[in-house]
Short mmCIF file of C-alpha atoms in Angstrom, two decimals:
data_model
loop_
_atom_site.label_atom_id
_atom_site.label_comp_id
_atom_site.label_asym_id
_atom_site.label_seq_id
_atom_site.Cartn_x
_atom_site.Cartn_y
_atom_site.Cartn_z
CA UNK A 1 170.82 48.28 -31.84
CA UNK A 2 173.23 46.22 -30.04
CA UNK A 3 170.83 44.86 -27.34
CA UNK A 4 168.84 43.34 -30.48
CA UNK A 5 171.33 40.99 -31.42
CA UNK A 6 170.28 39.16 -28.21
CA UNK A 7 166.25 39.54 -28.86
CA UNK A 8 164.90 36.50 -29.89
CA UNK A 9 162.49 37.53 -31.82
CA UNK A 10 164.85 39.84 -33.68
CA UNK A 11 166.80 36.63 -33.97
CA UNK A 12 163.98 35.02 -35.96
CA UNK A 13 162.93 37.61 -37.67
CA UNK A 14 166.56 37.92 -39.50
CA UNK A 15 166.06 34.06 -39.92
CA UNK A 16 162.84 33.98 -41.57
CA UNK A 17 164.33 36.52 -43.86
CA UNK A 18 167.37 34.55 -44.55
CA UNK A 19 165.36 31.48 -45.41
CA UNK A 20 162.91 33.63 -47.21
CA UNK A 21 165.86 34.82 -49.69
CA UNK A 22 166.94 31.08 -50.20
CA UNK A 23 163.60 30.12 -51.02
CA UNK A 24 161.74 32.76 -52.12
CA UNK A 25 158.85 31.86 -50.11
CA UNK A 26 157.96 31.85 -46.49
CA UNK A 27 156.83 28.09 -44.05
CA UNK A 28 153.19 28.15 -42.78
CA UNK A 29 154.64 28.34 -38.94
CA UNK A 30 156.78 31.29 -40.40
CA UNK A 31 153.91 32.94 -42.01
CA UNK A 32 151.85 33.01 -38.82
CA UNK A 33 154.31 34.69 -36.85
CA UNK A 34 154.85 37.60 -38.85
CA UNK A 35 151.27 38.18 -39.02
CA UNK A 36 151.70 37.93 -35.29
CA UNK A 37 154.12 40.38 -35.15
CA UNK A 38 151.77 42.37 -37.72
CA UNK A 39 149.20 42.83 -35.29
CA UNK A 40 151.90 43.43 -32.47
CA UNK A 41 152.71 47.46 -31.82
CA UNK A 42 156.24 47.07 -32.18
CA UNK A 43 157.21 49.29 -34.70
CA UNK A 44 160.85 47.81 -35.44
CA UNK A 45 159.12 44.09 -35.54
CA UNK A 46 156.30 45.31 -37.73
CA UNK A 47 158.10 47.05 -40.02
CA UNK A 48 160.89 44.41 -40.54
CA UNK A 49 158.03 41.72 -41.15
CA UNK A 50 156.43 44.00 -43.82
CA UNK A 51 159.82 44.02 -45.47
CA UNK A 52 160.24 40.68 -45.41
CA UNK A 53 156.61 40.19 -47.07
CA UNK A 54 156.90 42.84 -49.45
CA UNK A 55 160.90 42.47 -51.01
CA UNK A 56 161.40 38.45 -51.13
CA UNK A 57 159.71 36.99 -54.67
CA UNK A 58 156.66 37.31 -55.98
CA UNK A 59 155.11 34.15 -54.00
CA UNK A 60 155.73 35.74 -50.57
CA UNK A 61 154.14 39.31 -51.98
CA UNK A 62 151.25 37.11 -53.63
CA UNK A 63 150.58 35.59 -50.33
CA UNK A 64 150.83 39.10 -48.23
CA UNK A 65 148.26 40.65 -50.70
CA UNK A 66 145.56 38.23 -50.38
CA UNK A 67 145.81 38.03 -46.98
CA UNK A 68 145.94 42.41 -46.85
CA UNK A 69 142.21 42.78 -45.62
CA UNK A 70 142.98 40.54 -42.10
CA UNK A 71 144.96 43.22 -41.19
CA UNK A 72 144.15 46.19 -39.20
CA UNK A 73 143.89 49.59 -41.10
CA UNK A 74 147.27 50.91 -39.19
CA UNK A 75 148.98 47.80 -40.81
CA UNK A 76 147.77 48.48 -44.59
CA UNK A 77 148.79 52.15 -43.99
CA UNK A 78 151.94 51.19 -43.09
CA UNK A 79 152.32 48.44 -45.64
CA UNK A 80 151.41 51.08 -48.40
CA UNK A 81 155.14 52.60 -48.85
CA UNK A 82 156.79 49.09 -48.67
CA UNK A 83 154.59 48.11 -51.29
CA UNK A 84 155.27 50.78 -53.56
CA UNK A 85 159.08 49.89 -53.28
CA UNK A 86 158.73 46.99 -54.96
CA UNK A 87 159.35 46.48 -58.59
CA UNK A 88 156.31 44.11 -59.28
CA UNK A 89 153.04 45.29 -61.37
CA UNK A 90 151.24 42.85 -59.30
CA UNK A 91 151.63 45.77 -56.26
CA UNK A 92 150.49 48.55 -58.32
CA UNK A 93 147.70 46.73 -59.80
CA UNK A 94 147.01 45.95 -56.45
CA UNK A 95 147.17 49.40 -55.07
CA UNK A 96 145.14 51.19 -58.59
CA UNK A 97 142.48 48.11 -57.32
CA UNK A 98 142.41 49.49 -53.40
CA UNK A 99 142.41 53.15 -54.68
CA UNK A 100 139.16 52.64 -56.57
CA UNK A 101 137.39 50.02 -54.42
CA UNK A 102 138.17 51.91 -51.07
CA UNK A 103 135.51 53.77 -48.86
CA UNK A 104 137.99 55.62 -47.16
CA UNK A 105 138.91 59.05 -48.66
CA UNK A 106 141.80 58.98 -46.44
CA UNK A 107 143.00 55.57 -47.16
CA UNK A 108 143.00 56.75 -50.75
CA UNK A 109 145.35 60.07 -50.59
CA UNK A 110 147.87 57.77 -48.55
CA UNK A 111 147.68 55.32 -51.55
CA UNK A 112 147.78 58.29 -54.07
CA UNK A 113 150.53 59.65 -52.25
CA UNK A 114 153.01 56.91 -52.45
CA UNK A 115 151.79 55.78 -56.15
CA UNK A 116 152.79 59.36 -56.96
CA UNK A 117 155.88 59.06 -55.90
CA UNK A 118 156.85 56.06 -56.58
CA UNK A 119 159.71 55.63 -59.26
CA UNK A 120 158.60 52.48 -60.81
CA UNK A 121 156.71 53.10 -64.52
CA UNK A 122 153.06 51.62 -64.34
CA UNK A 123 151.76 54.33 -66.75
CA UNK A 124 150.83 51.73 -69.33
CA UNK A 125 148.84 50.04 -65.97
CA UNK A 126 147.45 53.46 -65.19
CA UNK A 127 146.18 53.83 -68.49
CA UNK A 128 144.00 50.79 -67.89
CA UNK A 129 142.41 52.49 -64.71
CA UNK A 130 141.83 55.91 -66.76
CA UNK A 131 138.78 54.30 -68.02
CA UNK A 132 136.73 54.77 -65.30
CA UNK A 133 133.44 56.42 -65.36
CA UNK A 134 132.62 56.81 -61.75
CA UNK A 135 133.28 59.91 -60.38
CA UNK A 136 135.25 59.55 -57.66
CA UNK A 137 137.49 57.19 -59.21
CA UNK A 138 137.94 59.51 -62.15
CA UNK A 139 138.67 62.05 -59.29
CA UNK A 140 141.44 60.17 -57.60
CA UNK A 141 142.85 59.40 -60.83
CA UNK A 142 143.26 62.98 -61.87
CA UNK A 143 144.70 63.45 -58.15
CA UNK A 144 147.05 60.57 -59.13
CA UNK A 145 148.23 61.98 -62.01
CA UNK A 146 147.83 65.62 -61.03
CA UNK A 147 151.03 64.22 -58.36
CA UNK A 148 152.97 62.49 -60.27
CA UNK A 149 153.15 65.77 -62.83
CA UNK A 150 153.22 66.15 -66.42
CA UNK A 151 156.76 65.37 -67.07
CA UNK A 152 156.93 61.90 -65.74
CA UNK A 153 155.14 60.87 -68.70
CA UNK A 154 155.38 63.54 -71.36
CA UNK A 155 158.27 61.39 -73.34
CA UNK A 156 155.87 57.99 -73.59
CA UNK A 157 153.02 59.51 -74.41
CA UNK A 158 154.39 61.70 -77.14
CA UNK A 159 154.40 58.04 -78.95
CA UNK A 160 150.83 57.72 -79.29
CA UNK A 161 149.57 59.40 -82.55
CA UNK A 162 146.51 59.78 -80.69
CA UNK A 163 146.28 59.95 -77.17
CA UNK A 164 144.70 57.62 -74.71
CA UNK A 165 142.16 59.35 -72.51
CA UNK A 166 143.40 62.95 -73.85
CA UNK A 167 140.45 64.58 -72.16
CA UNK A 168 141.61 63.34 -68.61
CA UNK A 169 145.32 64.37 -69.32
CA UNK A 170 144.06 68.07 -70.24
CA UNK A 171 142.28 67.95 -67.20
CA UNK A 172 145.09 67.67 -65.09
CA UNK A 173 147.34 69.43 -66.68
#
């Protein structure tokens, strides 16, 4: 890694994440080049960007999730694990939003792999998503929670008297 020191766009990469910890937000001129470097194949570029866009405030996430569709379907795959570090419900509701609205069965047991693993509690936001009629989003669901196993969330919900979407959760398990 000692040749990088000298890159320059190594060099402004570590800037824009500098200033982006200051500020909690990213410039317009910044913004554009890291979705240039998004669409770049550099591996070490594209992954540093995505970390810059997905640990730096809520504002810089915000703005990296609305722009999410621009980007080629290697780039959401990648982005997928970086978003699932995050501690932010806005980036699991945004992920339980992609599982259900995506085409792409594939697409969907990448998302349901990381949201199963993932260490941060949305249970109370999964919940939400139980309610769904359609089948294949009642499908990935159970997948979803099938992963993520009983006794991540056998201690909350033995505080319901009666429990929400019981039916699903026998299911499963």
């Amino acid at each position: 890694f000692r040749h990088l020191d000298k890159d320059p766009v190594f060099r402004k990469l570590l800037s824009i994440e500098a200033l982006a910890l200051d500020e909690d937000r990213v410039s317009q001129k910044s913004w554009k080049f890291l979705k240039r470097i998004l669409r770049q194949k550099n591996p070490l570029y594209r992954s540093i960007a995505l970390i810059i866009l997905t640990t730096n405030g809520r504002p810089i996430l915000e703005h990296f999730l609305s722009a999410f569709d621009t980007f080629s379907y290697d780039v959401q795959a990648e982005a997928i694990p970086h978003i699932t570090s995050t501690h932010m419900a806005l980036s699991y509701r945004f992920l339980l939003d992609r599982l259900i609205s995506t085409p792409k069965e594939d697409f969907a047991g990448w998302i349901i792999l990381h949201l199963g693993k993932s260490q941060y509690f949305f249970l109370p936001l999964l919940l939400c998503y139980l309610g769904f009629d359609q089948g294949v989003v009642r499908e990935r669901m159970k997948l979803l929670l099938e992963l993520m196993g009983w006794e991540k969330f056998r201690p909350y919900l033995r505080l319901f008297l009666i429990l929400p979407h019981e039916q699903i959760f026998r299911d499963v398990f």
